[in-house]
GROMACS .gro file of C-alpha atoms in nm:
model
  478
    1UNK     CA    1   7.565  18.883  19.556
    2UNK     CA    2   7.848  18.628  19.546
    3UNK     CA    3   7.605  18.365  19.680
    4UNK     CA    4   7.361  18.438  19.396
    5UNK     CA    5   7.638  18.414  19.137
    6UNK     CA    6   7.756  18.084  19.286
    7UNK     CA    7   7.399  17.950  19.274
    8UNK     CA    8   7.358  18.058  18.909
    9UNK     CA    9   7.693  17.899  18.816
   10UNK     CA   10   7.599  17.572  18.988
   11UNK     CA   11   7.258  17.575  18.818
   12UNK     CA   12   7.417  17.631  18.478
   13UNK     CA   13   7.669  17.353  18.540
   14UNK     CA   14   7.387  17.118  18.645
   15UNK     CA   15   7.187  17.202  18.332
   16UNK     CA   16   7.491  17.132  18.114
   17UNK     CA   17   7.539  16.793  18.282
   18UNK     CA   18   7.170  16.713  18.232
   19UNK     CA   19   7.193  16.819  17.869
   20UNK     CA   20   7.491  16.594  17.798
   21UNK     CA   21   7.332  16.311  17.996
   22UNK     CA   22   7.011  16.340  17.793
   23UNK     CA   23   7.217  16.355  17.470
   24UNK     CA   24   7.391  16.032  17.571
   25UNK     CA   25   7.057  15.869  17.657
   26UNK     CA   26   6.913  15.991  17.325
   27UNK     CA   27   7.214  15.852  17.141
   28UNK     CA   28   7.175  15.513  17.311
   29UNK     CA   29   6.804  15.516  17.229
   30UNK     CA   30   6.882  15.592  16.864
   31UNK     CA   31   7.069  15.261  16.845
   32UNK     CA   32   6.824  15.051  17.046
   33UNK     CA   33   6.725  14.743  16.844
   34UNK     CA   34   6.436  14.508  16.911
   35UNK     CA   35   6.558  14.169  16.800
   36UNK     CA   36   6.428  13.815  16.840
   37UNK     CA   37   6.623  13.597  17.087
   38UNK     CA   38   6.921  13.422  16.925
   39UNK     CA   39   6.870  13.060  16.817
   40UNK     CA   40   7.105  12.793  16.951
   41UNK     CA   41   7.313  12.716  16.642
   42UNK     CA   42   7.689  12.708  16.688
   43UNK     CA   43   7.989  12.582  16.492
   44UNK     CA   44   7.908  12.210  16.529
   45UNK     CA   45   7.563  12.272  16.380
   46UNK     CA   46   7.719  12.465  16.091
   47UNK     CA   47   7.957  12.179  16.017
   48UNK     CA   48   7.675  11.926  16.039
   49UNK     CA   49   7.469  12.132  15.794
   50UNK     CA   50   7.771  12.154  15.563
   51UNK     CA   51   7.718  12.520  15.485
   52UNK     CA   52   7.825  12.858  15.624
   53UNK     CA   53   7.568  13.133  15.563
   54UNK     CA   54   7.714  13.482  15.547
   55UNK     CA   55   7.510  13.804  15.556
   56UNK     CA   56   7.659  14.093  15.362
   57UNK     CA   57   7.584  14.390  15.140
   58UNK     CA   58   7.605  14.400  14.761
   59UNK     CA   59   7.876  14.665  14.723
   60UNK     CA   60   8.233  14.742  14.617
   61UNK     CA   61   8.404  14.649  14.944
   62UNK     CA   62   8.188  14.351  15.041
   63UNK     CA   63   8.054  14.138  14.754
   64UNK     CA   64   7.987  14.190  14.381
   65UNK     CA   65   8.034  14.026  14.040
   66UNK     CA   66   8.332  14.135  13.830
   67UNK     CA   67   8.420  13.977  13.494
   68UNK     CA   68   8.207  13.678  13.583
   69UNK     CA   69   8.379  13.623  13.919
   70UNK     CA   70   8.260  13.691  14.275
   71UNK     CA   71   8.472  13.964  14.433
   72UNK     CA   72   8.494  14.178  14.746
   73UNK     CA   73   8.718  14.195  15.051
   74UNK     CA   74   8.464  14.032  15.281
   75UNK     CA   75   8.375  13.770  15.021
   76UNK     CA   76   8.737  13.668  14.966
   77UNK     CA   77   8.796  13.627  15.339
   78UNK     CA   78   8.475  13.437  15.424
   79UNK     CA   79   8.539  13.209  15.127
   80UNK     CA   80   8.877  13.123  15.281
   81UNK     CA   81   8.715  13.063  15.622
   82UNK     CA   82   8.446  12.835  15.475
   83UNK     CA   83   8.720  12.634  15.305
   84UNK     CA   84   8.904  12.609  15.638
   85UNK     CA   85   8.586  12.474  15.803
   86UNK     CA   86   8.535  12.230  15.516
   87UNK     CA   87   8.184  12.359  15.433
   88UNK     CA   88   8.013  12.528  15.140
   89UNK     CA   89   7.959  12.903  15.139
   90UNK     CA   90   7.622  13.072  15.091
   91UNK     CA   91   7.602  13.450  15.052
   92UNK     CA   92   7.284  13.635  15.150
   93UNK     CA   93   7.268  13.995  15.030
   94UNK     CA   94   7.087  14.259  15.237
   95UNK     CA   95   7.081  14.638  15.230
   96UNK     CA   96   7.012  14.703  15.599
   97UNK     CA   97   7.250  14.621  15.886
   98UNK     CA   98   6.955  14.621  16.127
   99UNK     CA   99   6.797  14.344  15.917
  100UNK     CA  100   7.127  14.155  15.925
  101UNK     CA  101   7.118  14.151  16.308
  102UNK     CA  102   6.762  14.021  16.294
  103UNK     CA  103   6.837  13.738  16.047
  104UNK     CA  104   7.151  13.648  16.241
  105UNK     CA  105   6.950  13.590  16.559
  106UNK     CA  106   6.684  13.396  16.368
  107UNK     CA  107   6.951  13.155  16.243
  108UNK     CA  108   6.913  13.264  15.879
  109UNK     CA  109   7.279  13.363  15.877
  110UNK     CA  110   7.589  13.265  16.076
  111UNK     CA  111   7.823  13.560  16.025
  112UNK     CA  112   7.772  13.926  15.937
  113UNK     CA  113   8.067  14.017  15.711
  114UNK     CA  114   7.970  14.356  15.574
  115UNK     CA  115   8.221  14.632  15.649
  116UNK     CA  116   8.078  14.640  16.004
  117UNK     CA  117   8.224  14.898  16.241
  118UNK     CA  118   8.276  14.794  16.603
  119UNK     CA  119   8.060  15.002  16.837
  120UNK     CA  120   8.047  14.919  17.207
  121UNK     CA  121   7.668  14.955  17.213
  122UNK     CA  122   7.642  14.689  16.940
  123UNK     CA  123   7.799  14.434  17.176
  124UNK     CA  124   7.456  14.405  17.338
  125UNK     CA  125   7.335  14.234  17.020
  126UNK     CA  126   7.631  14.049  16.863
  127UNK     CA  127   7.970  13.901  16.936
  128UNK     CA  128   8.250  14.078  16.747
  129UNK     CA  129   8.560  13.907  16.608
  130UNK     CA  130   8.904  14.057  16.645
  131UNK     CA  131   8.943  14.343  16.393
  132UNK     CA  132   9.008  14.262  16.028
  133UNK     CA  133   9.134  14.615  15.956
  134UNK     CA  134   9.085  14.976  16.057
  135UNK     CA  135   8.948  15.275  15.869
  136UNK     CA  136   8.830  15.630  15.935
  137UNK     CA  137   8.494  15.798  15.864
  138UNK     CA  138   8.537  16.060  15.591
  139UNK     CA  139   8.313  16.354  15.500
  140UNK     CA  140   8.186  16.348  15.140
  141UNK     CA  141   8.110  16.689  14.985
  142UNK     CA  142   8.090  16.836  14.634
  143UNK     CA  143   8.383  17.045  14.517
  144UNK     CA  144   8.168  17.289  14.319
  145UNK     CA  145   7.811  17.403  14.261
  146UNK     CA  146   7.644  17.154  14.023
  147UNK     CA  147   7.490  17.440  13.824
  148UNK     CA  148   7.821  17.631  13.807
  149UNK     CA  149   8.112  17.387  13.766
  150UNK     CA  150   8.355  17.677  13.736
  151UNK     CA  151   8.259  17.799  14.086
  152UNK     CA  152   8.429  17.619  14.373
  153UNK     CA  153   8.243  17.570  14.699
  154UNK     CA  154   8.386  17.696  15.025
  155UNK     CA  155   8.462  17.342  15.140
  156UNK     CA  156   8.444  17.226  15.499
  157UNK     CA  157   8.806  17.185  15.607
  158UNK     CA  158   8.762  17.028  15.952
  159UNK     CA  159   8.496  16.908  16.196
  160UNK     CA  160   8.463  17.246  16.371
  161UNK     CA  161   8.291  17.378  16.056
  162UNK     CA  162   8.012  17.119  16.053
  163UNK     CA  163   7.766  17.330  16.254
  164UNK     CA  164   7.426  17.360  16.085
  165UNK     CA  165   7.541  17.162  15.780
  166UNK     CA  166   7.298  16.902  15.644
  167UNK     CA  167   7.461  16.556  15.636
  168UNK     CA  168   7.280  16.239  15.526
  169UNK     CA  169   7.364  15.903  15.683
  170UNK     CA  170   7.180  15.579  15.762
  171UNK     CA  171   7.004  15.580  16.098
  172UNK     CA  172   7.178  15.277  16.249
  173UNK     CA  173   7.519  15.340  16.093
  174UNK     CA  174   7.839  15.409  16.282
  175UNK     CA  175   7.860  15.735  16.084
  176UNK     CA  176   7.550  15.870  16.259
  177UNK     CA  177   7.702  15.772  16.591
  178UNK     CA  178   8.024  15.964  16.510
  179UNK     CA  179   7.832  16.273  16.405
  180UNK     CA  180   7.636  16.264  16.733
  181UNK     CA  181   7.967  16.228  16.918
  182UNK     CA  182   8.102  16.536  16.739
  183UNK     CA  183   7.793  16.732  16.843
  184UNK     CA  184   7.837  16.625  17.204
  185UNK     CA  185   8.213  16.679  17.229
  186UNK     CA  186   8.229  17.008  17.038
  187UNK     CA  187   7.893  17.162  17.135
  188UNK     CA  188   7.789  17.167  16.769
  189UNK     CA  189   7.445  17.132  16.616
  190UNK     CA  190   7.474  16.930  16.295
  191UNK     CA  191   7.168  16.886  16.076
  192UNK     CA  192   7.180  16.503  16.059
  193UNK     CA  193   6.935  16.354  15.811
  194UNK     CA  194   6.833  15.985  15.808
  195UNK     CA  195   6.882  15.827  15.465
  196UNK     CA  196   6.637  15.551  15.366
  197UNK     CA  197   6.774  15.199  15.417
  198UNK     CA  198   6.723  15.107  15.052
  199UNK     CA  199   6.985  15.364  14.946
  200UNK     CA  200   7.316  15.174  14.940
  201UNK     CA  201   7.664  15.289  15.038
  202UNK     CA  202   7.775  15.396  14.690
  203UNK     CA  203   7.431  15.540  14.617
  204UNK     CA  204   7.499  15.797  14.889
  205UNK     CA  205   7.814  15.912  14.708
  206UNK     CA  206   7.636  15.920  14.373
  207UNK     CA  207   7.350  16.130  14.511
  208UNK     CA  208   7.599  16.372  14.665
  209UNK     CA  209   7.785  16.387  14.333
  210UNK     CA  210   7.458  16.465  14.154
  211UNK     CA  211   7.373  16.741  14.404
  212UNK     CA  212   7.068  16.555  14.539
  213UNK     CA  213   7.231  16.527  14.883
  214UNK     CA  214   7.426  16.810  15.041
  215UNK     CA  215   7.686  16.583  15.203
  216UNK     CA  216   7.729  16.233  15.343
  217UNK     CA  217   7.993  16.022  15.518
  218UNK     CA  218   8.182  15.718  15.392
  219UNK     CA  219   8.477  15.522  15.521
  220UNK     CA  220   8.828  15.593  15.402
  221UNK     CA  221   8.864  15.260  15.224
  222UNK     CA  222   8.551  15.328  15.018
  223UNK     CA  223   8.684  15.675  14.939
  224UNK     CA  224   9.004  15.522  14.800
  225UNK     CA  225   8.810  15.269  14.591
  226UNK     CA  226   8.574  15.525  14.435
  227UNK     CA  227   8.794  15.836  14.412
  228UNK     CA  228   8.838  15.822  14.034
  229UNK     CA  229   8.473  15.731  13.979
  230UNK     CA  230   8.359  16.054  14.148
  231UNK     CA  231   8.622  16.320  14.068
  232UNK     CA  232   8.381  16.601  14.161
  233UNK     CA  233   8.366  16.489  14.525
  234UNK     CA  234   8.601  16.590  14.803
  235UNK     CA  235   8.668  16.292  15.032
  236UNK     CA  236   8.964  16.415  15.236
  237UNK     CA  237   8.822  16.539  15.569
  238UNK     CA  238   8.811  16.277  15.849
  239UNK     CA  239   8.531  16.319  16.103
  240UNK     CA  240   8.658  16.066  16.354
  241UNK     CA  241   8.947  15.842  16.457
  242UNK     CA  242   9.052  15.505  16.319
  243UNK     CA  243   8.780  15.246  16.381
  244UNK     CA  244   8.789  14.866  16.389
  245UNK     CA  245   8.607  14.674  16.116
  246UNK     CA  246   8.498  14.331  16.239
  247UNK     CA  247   8.272  14.039  16.160
  248UNK     CA  248   7.984  13.958  16.394
  249UNK     CA  249   7.820  13.637  16.516
  250UNK     CA  250   7.527  13.559  16.748
  251UNK     CA  251   7.592  13.639  17.114
  252UNK     CA  252   7.551  13.271  17.204
  253UNK     CA  253   7.775  13.135  16.922
  254UNK     CA  254   8.079  13.130  17.150
  255UNK     CA  255   8.245  12.830  16.982
  256UNK     CA  256   8.213  12.991  16.638
  257UNK     CA  257   8.356  13.318  16.769
  258UNK     CA  258   8.648  13.138  16.934
  259UNK     CA  259   8.721  12.943  16.616
  260UNK     CA  260   8.702  13.256  16.399
  261UNK     CA  261   8.942  13.445  16.625
  262UNK     CA  262   9.187  13.154  16.632
  263UNK     CA  263   9.171  13.136  16.252
  264UNK     CA  264   9.221  13.511  16.214
  265UNK     CA  265   9.525  13.495  16.443
  266UNK     CA  266   9.707  13.238  16.226
  267UNK     CA  267  10.020  13.376  16.064
  268UNK     CA  268   9.919  13.275  15.711
  269UNK     CA  269   9.572  13.430  15.756
  270UNK     CA  270   9.725  13.753  15.885
  271UNK     CA  271   9.934  13.764  15.567
  272UNK     CA  272   9.623  13.692  15.358
  273UNK     CA  273   9.435  13.970  15.539
  274UNK     CA  274   9.710  14.220  15.459
  275UNK     CA  275   9.736  14.108  15.096
  276UNK     CA  276   9.357  14.111  15.044
  277UNK     CA  277   9.322  14.451  15.212
  278UNK     CA  278   9.595  14.597  14.991
  279UNK     CA  279   9.438  14.447  14.677
  280UNK     CA  280   9.101  14.613  14.741
  281UNK     CA  281   9.189  14.927  14.932
  282UNK     CA  282   9.541  15.036  14.836
  283UNK     CA  283   9.531  15.314  14.580
  284UNK     CA  284   9.839  15.197  14.388
  285UNK     CA  285   9.687  14.850  14.343
  286UNK     CA  286   9.357  14.992  14.222
  287UNK     CA  287   9.476  15.265  13.991
  288UNK     CA  288   9.820  15.183  13.860
  289UNK     CA  289   9.675  15.152  13.508
  290UNK     CA  290   9.335  15.312  13.563
  291UNK     CA  291   9.432  15.661  13.671
  292UNK     CA  292   9.366  15.996  13.501
  293UNK     CA  293   9.307  15.952  13.129
  294UNK     CA  294   9.556  16.065  12.865
  295UNK     CA  295   9.610  15.970  12.502
  296UNK     CA  296   9.935  15.779  12.446
  297UNK     CA  297  10.243  15.946  12.300
  298UNK     CA  298  10.330  15.782  11.967
  299UNK     CA  299  10.679  15.713  11.834
  300UNK     CA  300  10.765  15.744  11.468
  301UNK     CA  301  10.780  15.375  11.374
  302UNK     CA  302  10.559  15.179  11.616
  303UNK     CA  303  10.260  15.189  11.848
  304UNK     CA  304  10.389  14.930  12.093
  305UNK     CA  305  10.668  14.674  12.132
  306UNK     CA  306  10.412  14.407  12.033
  307UNK     CA  307  10.276  14.545  11.705
  308UNK     CA  308  10.376  14.232  11.512
  309UNK     CA  309  10.182  14.010  11.758
  310UNK     CA  310   9.869  14.224  11.733
  311UNK     CA  311   9.898  14.209  11.352
  312UNK     CA  312   9.935  13.830  11.367
  313UNK     CA  313   9.619  13.758  11.567
  314UNK     CA  314   9.380  14.043  11.474
  315UNK     CA  315   9.277  13.874  11.144
  316UNK     CA  316   9.138  13.577  11.345
  317UNK     CA  317   8.848  13.800  11.451
  318UNK     CA  318   8.849  14.040  11.158
  319UNK     CA  319   8.955  14.336  11.371
  320UNK     CA  320   9.201  14.612  11.298
  321UNK     CA  321   9.517  14.529  11.493
  322UNK     CA  322   9.525  14.885  11.624
  323UNK     CA  323   9.202  14.819  11.816
  324UNK     CA  324   9.371  14.525  11.993
  325UNK     CA  325   9.663  14.756  12.070
  326UNK     CA  326   9.423  15.017  12.210
  327UNK     CA  327   9.279  14.757  12.452
  328UNK     CA  328   9.629  14.658  12.562
  329UNK     CA  329   9.730  15.022  12.615
  330UNK     CA  330   9.427  15.094  12.832
  331UNK     CA  331   9.453  14.768  13.026
  332UNK     CA  332   9.826  14.752  13.101
  333UNK     CA  333  10.019  15.026  12.920
  334UNK     CA  334  10.181  14.731  12.734
  335UNK     CA  335  10.334  14.600  13.056
  336UNK     CA  336  10.369  14.216  13.042
  337UNK     CA  337  10.413  14.204  13.422
  338UNK     CA  338  10.099  14.402  13.501
  339UNK     CA  339   9.867  14.249  13.759
  340UNK     CA  340   9.552  14.426  13.871
  341UNK     CA  341   9.380  14.432  14.211
  342UNK     CA  342   9.135  14.171  14.074
  343UNK     CA  343   9.405  13.925  13.965
  344UNK     CA  344   9.388  14.010  13.593
  345UNK     CA  345   9.736  13.973  13.441
  346UNK     CA  346   9.955  14.041  13.139
  347UNK     CA  347   9.937  14.294  12.858
  348UNK     CA  348   9.571  14.213  12.792
  349UNK     CA  349   9.472  14.184  13.162
  350UNK     CA  350   9.293  13.851  13.142
  351UNK     CA  351   9.137  13.700  13.452
  352UNK     CA  352   9.310  13.367  13.533
  353UNK     CA  353   8.988  13.168  13.476
  354UNK     CA  354   8.928  13.335  13.136
  355UNK     CA  355   9.292  13.294  13.034
  356UNK     CA  356   9.288  12.922  13.119
  357UNK     CA  357   8.964  12.875  12.925
  358UNK     CA  358   9.129  13.016  12.613
  359UNK     CA  359   9.463  12.843  12.643
  360UNK     CA  360   9.687  13.071  12.849
  361UNK     CA  361   9.826  13.062  13.202
  362UNK     CA  362  10.002  13.322  13.415
  363UNK     CA  363  10.347  13.187  13.324
  364UNK     CA  364  10.310  13.220  12.948
  365UNK     CA  365  10.456  13.487  12.725
  366UNK     CA  366  10.308  13.800  12.569
  367UNK     CA  367  10.211  13.620  12.249
  368UNK     CA  368  10.003  13.362  12.433
  369UNK     CA  369   9.837  13.636  12.641
  370UNK     CA  370   9.739  13.832  12.330
  371UNK     CA  371   9.626  13.518  12.147
  372UNK     CA  372   9.406  13.409  12.440
  373UNK     CA  373   9.256  13.761  12.457
  374UNK     CA  374   9.184  13.745  12.084
  375UNK     CA  375   9.004  13.412  12.130
  376UNK     CA  376   8.801  13.560  12.414
  377UNK     CA  377   8.709  13.863  12.203
  378UNK     CA  378   8.601  13.624  11.926
  379UNK     CA  379   8.384  13.440  12.181
  380UNK     CA  380   8.225  13.773  12.280
  381UNK     CA  381   8.180  13.861  11.912
  382UNK     CA  382   7.978  13.541  11.860
  383UNK     CA  383   7.785  13.598  12.183
  384UNK     CA  384   7.676  13.952  12.087
  385UNK     CA  385   7.629  13.882  11.715
  386UNK     CA  386   7.301  13.707  11.802
  387UNK     CA  387   7.184  14.011  11.995
  388UNK     CA  388   7.332  14.322  11.830
  389UNK     CA  389   7.301  14.334  11.450
  390UNK     CA  390   7.494  14.656  11.388
  391UNK     CA  391   7.871  14.574  11.385
  392UNK     CA  392   7.973  14.922  11.507
  393UNK     CA  393   7.737  14.906  11.805
  394UNK     CA  394   7.836  14.544  11.866
  395UNK     CA  395   8.202  14.640  11.918
  396UNK     CA  396   8.097  14.869  12.207
  397UNK     CA  397   7.906  14.586  12.373
  398UNK     CA  398   8.207  14.356  12.324
  399UNK     CA  399   8.447  14.608  12.476
  400UNK     CA  400   8.222  14.664  12.778
  401UNK     CA  401   8.189  14.286  12.822
  402UNK     CA  402   8.566  14.244  12.799
  403UNK     CA  403   8.601  14.484  13.091
  404UNK     CA  404   8.321  14.372  13.325
  405UNK     CA  405   8.176  14.050  13.180
  406UNK     CA  406   7.865  14.009  12.960
  407UNK     CA  407   7.629  13.943  13.255
  408UNK     CA  408   7.624  14.304  13.372
  409UNK     CA  409   7.573  14.424  13.013
  410UNK     CA  410   7.274  14.192  12.971
  411UNK     CA  411   7.136  14.340  13.294
  412UNK     CA  412   7.184  14.691  13.153
  413UNK     CA  413   6.984  14.583  12.845
  414UNK     CA  414   6.705  14.463  13.075
  415UNK     CA  415   6.702  14.798  13.254
  416UNK     CA  416   6.704  14.981  12.918
  417UNK     CA  417   6.400  14.786  12.800
  418UNK     CA  418   6.222  14.859  13.128
  419UNK     CA  419   6.291  15.233  13.093
  420UNK     CA  420   6.187  15.249  12.727
  421UNK     CA  421   6.541  15.295  12.595
  422UNK     CA  422   6.701  15.113  12.299
  423UNK     CA  423   6.858  14.791  12.425
  424UNK     CA  424   7.074  14.750  12.111
  425UNK     CA  425   7.231  15.098  12.121
  426UNK     CA  426   7.521  15.171  12.355
  427UNK     CA  427   7.560  15.549  12.393
  428UNK     CA  428   7.281  15.728  12.585
  429UNK     CA  429   7.095  15.399  12.614
  430UNK     CA  430   7.251  15.077  12.747
  431UNK     CA  431   7.562  15.264  12.867
  432UNK     CA  432   7.350  15.498  13.079
  433UNK     CA  433   7.154  15.201  13.215
  434UNK     CA  434   7.478  15.027  13.309
  435UNK     CA  435   7.555  15.326  13.534
  436UNK     CA  436   7.222  15.265  13.709
  437UNK     CA  437   7.361  14.933  13.835
  438UNK     CA  438   7.528  15.116  14.124
  439UNK     CA  439   7.177  15.190  14.253
  440UNK     CA  440   6.992  14.929  14.454
  441UNK     CA  441   6.662  15.029  14.294
  442UNK     CA  442   6.795  14.899  13.962
  443UNK     CA  443   7.034  14.616  14.050
  444UNK     CA  444   6.752  14.446  14.244
  445UNK     CA  445   6.499  14.498  13.963
  446UNK     CA  446   6.315  14.192  13.833
  447UNK     CA  447   6.515  14.029  13.554
  448UNK     CA  448   6.844  14.184  13.666
  449UNK     CA  449   7.054  13.884  13.766
  450UNK     CA  450   7.407  13.998  13.845
  451UNK     CA  451   7.356  14.254  14.122
  452UNK     CA  452   7.569  14.557  14.199
  453UNK     CA  453   7.824  14.667  13.939
  454UNK     CA  454   8.120  14.902  13.965
  455UNK     CA  455   7.977  15.054  13.651
  456UNK     CA  456   8.181  15.369  13.606
  457UNK     CA  457   8.486  15.166  13.500
  458UNK     CA  458   8.327  14.978  13.205
  459UNK     CA  459   8.128  15.289  13.110
  460UNK     CA  460   8.454  15.486  13.075
  461UNK     CA  461   8.646  15.187  12.934
  462UNK     CA  462   8.448  15.181  12.608
  463UNK     CA  463   8.492  15.550  12.533
  464UNK     CA  464   8.860  15.545  12.631
  465UNK     CA  465   8.937  15.245  12.407
  466UNK     CA  466   8.760  15.403  12.111
  467UNK     CA  467   8.939  15.735  12.168
  468UNK     CA  468   9.278  15.560  12.178
  469UNK     CA  469   9.184  15.358  11.868
  470UNK     CA  470   9.093  15.677  11.677
  471UNK     CA  471   9.427  15.820  11.790
  472UNK     CA  472   9.611  15.511  11.663
  473UNK     CA  473   9.430  15.512  11.328
  474UNK     CA  474   9.586  15.852  11.255
  475UNK     CA  475   9.933  15.700  11.299
  476UNK     CA  476  10.096  15.640  10.959
  477UNK     CA  477  10.231  15.295  11.052
  478UNK     CA  478  10.044  15.011  10.875
   0.00000   0.00000   0.00000
């Protein structure tokens, strides 16, 4: 009897080993790529060409257009590296990391700089730099039933509760790898769904927010960046440990990899890495003036310490001075020392390039900052006057442009026309189409020229400014 029990125990143990072995083999097979052999094109060839080609994704942590300027953690850092090499920078935008590996090997790109997680199995295909930063994979789930916003879901609190839950991730992403690891290590069965490659990183959050996906996974840095844009999502449960985010080069670009790692190790670059990371991913930097919305408390005899300056310059554009004050409140809370994650500064939060164009620099006083902002608003007034006849509607287009730049608003008009909406009306028309610019389907549409947009901010900006302005108009001060 004991012999039979021993045999059964050994058989069970063997089956468990085979099961885990086959899971490991299946996991490896899931990540197997079939790539062309890498071309011979190293750092000397890049310098001779005079151009560094970087493959990345159009998204909030990598590369996008904001107030007419190129932004993104990866963009800022590769721009600094291209300057160090003494070459021009070319950005190629792709939505599929698998495609990035392919173009890298073909020589159509030199570096993948796209929030790329280090995975040992990926070392078969690329050479990884030393880490730029670390982050954790975070579960994304709705806080309540979309049809019953007063009814809270029984939220998943830790990874042991993931069994049988449907979670959508991209097939070749590190998130899928982590979910498979959780299954293996905790003897769970998670219902992992493969999201189409054309659905971008933020799209996954949006679809979860809208109830079209049950749950997804993002990285912690993305969760910090988009927390206020998606208040109905819970993004607090980690599903894995800290992971290294690196850049990648061709396996045979050893000189480029060595040079990149030497550059990244420099003391001044380490400081730049920390500063750039904090600017894009530190919550205080992102939301010091953009947090939960509240109407300002008004004193008896003034709206702000700068009422006289607003009154002085508002007539130059024919605006009520209280509307200028409303912009300043929303942008900086009237703080002359305010500086945003993007580099916008002063009470009116002008970008340095815009401020310089209209006669102000970062060292000048509040009056100059407000005057330069007034000149910029007048420029936007003239720009939109040719396109939007109604002055009330035009103000909404101007305010949105002040926040994000006119390019994205022109794109939203293009989308509106394509969808049969009114391209000269803001609410329920162009505003709603601006929100579509977080979706790859729309920001890659023909005629749309400025790519991905962090659209929730300008969408909310217009309504918040107008609400504050209405609040100010009720104040008895003239």
